[in-house]
Amino acid sequence: MLALFGTSGQPSGWRTSAACGGQDTELFFDASHPERAAEVCGGCPVREQCRTDQLAWERHGSAARRYSPAGFVGGLTGRERKAIHYPRSAARDE
C-alpha cells in the first residue's frame, strides 16, 4: 500500500471526488475503447490531482512503471504518460 498511498497508508482525499469512483476498473484498461475512459476522465473535477499522483507514482517506482504504463489514468493513456517520462524516445517513435 505504501506504493499507492504513501506513508499515510490512506488514499488521497481527492479520490472521493473522482468521476471514476464506482466505475468498473476494466473500463480504464480496455484498449479497444479508450474513448469511454476519456469521457469519464474528461469531466472529472480532480483529473489534475489524479494525473499528478499517477505520474509521481510511475516516476518514483521501477523503470517498468514508466516504460510500460498501463491503463487510462488522469486523462492520459499509458502511451501518453510514457511520452512524458521519455520525451526523446516518444519523438523518435513518431
PDB file of C-alpha atoms in Angstrom:
ATOM      1  CA  MET A   1       0.000   0.000   0.000  1.00  0.00           C
ATOM      2  CA  LEU A   2       2.957   2.326   0.502  1.00  0.00           C
ATOM      3  CA  ALA A   3       3.459   2.491  -3.255  1.00  0.00           C
ATOM      4  CA  LEU A   4      -0.142   3.522  -3.845  1.00  0.00           C
ATOM      5  CA  PHE A   5      -0.953   5.684  -0.847  1.00  0.00           C
ATOM      6  CA  GLY A   6       2.366   6.931   0.514  1.00  0.00           C
ATOM      7  CA  THR A   7       3.391   6.891   4.135  1.00  0.00           C
ATOM      8  CA  SER A   8      -0.126   7.559   5.457  1.00  0.00           C
ATOM      9  CA  GLY A   9      -1.375   4.242   4.101  1.00  0.00           C
ATOM     10  CA  GLN A  10      -4.595   6.012   3.112  1.00  0.00           C
ATOM     11  CA  PRO A  11      -5.758   7.188  -0.300  1.00  0.00           C
ATOM     12  CA  SER A  12      -5.548  10.895  -1.040  1.00  0.00           C
ATOM     13  CA  GLY A  13      -8.634  12.857  -0.018  1.00  0.00           C
ATOM     14  CA  TRP A  14      -9.299  13.980  -3.587  1.00  0.00           C
ATOM     15  CA  ARG A  15     -10.120  10.397  -4.588  1.00  0.00           C
ATOM     16  CA  THR A  16     -13.588  10.625  -3.043  1.00  0.00           C
ATOM     17  CA  SER A  17     -14.464  13.286  -5.643  1.00  0.00           C
ATOM     18  CA  ALA A  18     -13.110  11.329  -8.634  1.00  0.00           C
ATOM     19  CA  ALA A  19     -15.535  10.742 -11.501  1.00  0.00           C
ATOM     20  CA  CYS A  20     -14.273   7.168 -11.802  1.00  0.00           C
ATOM     21  CA  GLY A  21     -15.407   6.270  -8.285  1.00  0.00           C
ATOM     22  CA  GLY A  22     -17.760   3.308  -8.535  1.00  0.00           C
ATOM     23  CA  GLN A  23     -16.865   2.611 -12.170  1.00  0.00           C
ATOM     24  CA  ASP A  24     -15.733  -0.830 -13.293  1.00  0.00           C
ATOM     25  CA  THR A  25     -11.927  -0.626 -13.324  1.00  0.00           C
ATOM     26  CA  GLU A  26     -11.799  -2.690 -16.529  1.00  0.00           C
ATOM     27  CA  LEU A  27     -13.117   0.381 -18.325  1.00  0.00           C
ATOM     28  CA  PHE A  28      -9.744   2.057 -17.800  1.00  0.00           C
ATOM     29  CA  PHE A  29      -7.734  -0.890 -19.106  1.00  0.00           C
ATOM     30  CA  ASP A  30      -9.836  -1.686 -22.194  1.00  0.00           C
ATOM     31  CA  ALA A  31      -7.520  -0.651 -25.008  1.00  0.00           C
ATOM     32  CA  SER A  32     -10.247  -1.271 -27.596  1.00  0.00           C
ATOM     33  CA  HIS A  33     -12.449   1.529 -26.196  1.00  0.00           C
ATOM     34  CA  PRO A  34     -10.255   4.275 -24.714  1.00  0.00           C
ATOM     35  CA  GLU A  35     -12.866   6.888 -25.600  1.00  0.00           C
ATOM     36  CA  ARG A  36     -15.131   5.573 -22.819  1.00  0.00           C
ATOM     37  CA  ALA A  37     -12.439   6.124 -20.195  1.00  0.00           C
ATOM     38  CA  ALA A  38     -11.615   9.503 -21.743  1.00  0.00           C
ATOM     39  CA  GLU A  39     -15.253  10.502 -21.388  1.00  0.00           C
ATOM     40  CA  VAL A  40     -15.259   9.689 -17.664  1.00  0.00           C
ATOM     41  CA  CYS A  41     -11.933  11.451 -17.078  1.00  0.00           C
ATOM     42  CA  GLY A  42     -12.905  14.404 -19.253  1.00  0.00           C
ATOM     43  CA  GLY A  43     -15.435  15.715 -16.781  1.00  0.00           C
ATOM     44  CA  CYS A  44     -13.579  14.746 -13.621  1.00  0.00           C
ATOM     45  CA  PRO A  45     -13.136  17.564 -11.101  1.00  0.00           C
ATOM     46  CA  VAL A  46      -9.899  16.056  -9.747  1.00  0.00           C
ATOM     47  CA  ARG A  47      -8.268  14.967 -13.025  1.00  0.00           C
ATOM     48  CA  GLU A  48      -5.174  17.123 -12.471  1.00  0.00           C
ATOM     49  CA  GLN A  49      -4.544  15.721  -8.977  1.00  0.00           C
ATOM     50  CA  CYS A  50      -5.031  12.205 -10.321  1.00  0.00           C
ATOM     51  CA  ARG A  51      -2.591  12.828 -13.170  1.00  0.00           C
ATOM     52  CA  THR A  52      -0.022  14.366 -10.833  1.00  0.00           C
ATOM     53  CA  ASP A  53      -0.222  11.456  -8.384  1.00  0.00           C
ATOM     54  CA  GLN A  54      -0.035   8.839 -11.140  1.00  0.00           C
ATOM     55  CA  LEU A  55       2.973  10.426 -12.828  1.00  0.00           C
ATOM     56  CA  ALA A  56       4.745  10.736  -9.477  1.00  0.00           C
ATOM     57  CA  TRP A  57       3.982   7.095  -8.649  1.00  0.00           C
ATOM     58  CA  GLU A  58       5.384   5.985 -12.012  1.00  0.00           C
ATOM     59  CA  ARG A  59       8.418   8.280 -11.732  1.00  0.00           C
ATOM     60  CA  HIS A  60       9.375   7.088  -8.239  1.00  0.00           C
ATOM     61  CA  GLY A  61       8.834   3.399  -8.924  1.00  0.00           C
ATOM     62  CA  SER A  62      10.540   0.844 -11.080  1.00  0.00           C
ATOM     63  CA  ALA A  63      11.557   1.683 -14.629  1.00  0.00           C
ATOM     64  CA  ALA A  64       8.892  -0.754 -15.824  1.00  0.00           C
ATOM     65  CA  ARG A  65       6.193   1.539 -14.407  1.00  0.00           C
ATOM     66  CA  ARG A  66       7.475   4.376 -16.564  1.00  0.00           C
ATOM     67  CA  TYR A  67       8.398   2.394 -19.652  1.00  0.00           C
ATOM     68  CA  SER A  68       5.226   0.305 -19.853  1.00  0.00           C
ATOM     69  CA  PRO A  69       2.486   2.276 -18.100  1.00  0.00           C
ATOM     70  CA  ALA A  70      -0.910   0.652 -18.359  1.00  0.00           C
ATOM     71  CA  GLY A  71      -4.415   1.968 -18.370  1.00  0.00           C
ATOM     72  CA  PHE A  72      -6.078   5.306 -18.786  1.00  0.00           C
ATOM     73  CA  VAL A  73      -5.354   7.488 -15.740  1.00  0.00           C
ATOM     74  CA  GLY A  74      -5.688  11.210 -15.131  1.00  0.00           C
ATOM     75  CA  GLY A  75      -6.950  11.755 -18.652  1.00  0.00           C
ATOM     76  CA  LEU A  76      -3.873  10.148 -20.227  1.00  0.00           C
ATOM     77  CA  THR A  77      -3.258   6.832 -21.925  1.00  0.00           C
ATOM     78  CA  GLY A  78      -0.264   4.731 -20.989  1.00  0.00           C
ATOM     79  CA  ARG A  79       1.439   5.816 -24.218  1.00  0.00           C
ATOM     80  CA  GLU A  80       0.892   9.493 -23.387  1.00  0.00           C
ATOM     81  CA  ARG A  81       2.314   9.013 -19.901  1.00  0.00           C
ATOM     82  CA  LYS A  82       5.324   7.176 -21.326  1.00  0.00           C
ATOM     83  CA  ALA A  83       5.945  10.160 -23.626  1.00  0.00           C
ATOM     84  CA  ILE A  84       6.040  12.417 -20.565  1.00  0.00           C
ATOM     85  CA  HIS A  85       8.596  10.176 -18.863  1.00  0.00           C
ATOM     86  CA  TYR A  86      10.637   9.562 -22.028  1.00  0.00           C
ATOM     87  CA  PRO A  87      10.075  12.515 -24.368  1.00  0.00           C
ATOM     88  CA  ARG A  88      13.042  11.814 -26.635  1.00  0.00           C
ATOM     89  CA  SER A  89      12.049   8.213 -27.336  1.00  0.00           C
ATOM     90  CA  ALA A  90       8.438   9.249 -27.950  1.00  0.00           C
ATOM     91  CA  ALA A  91       9.527  11.822 -30.530  1.00  0.00           C
ATOM     92  CA  ARG A  92      11.712   9.212 -32.188  1.00  0.00           C
ATOM     93  CA  ASP A  93       8.776   6.759 -32.370  1.00  0.00           C
ATOM     94  CA  GLU A  94       6.680   9.313 -34.262  1.00  0.00           C
TER      95      GLU A  94
END
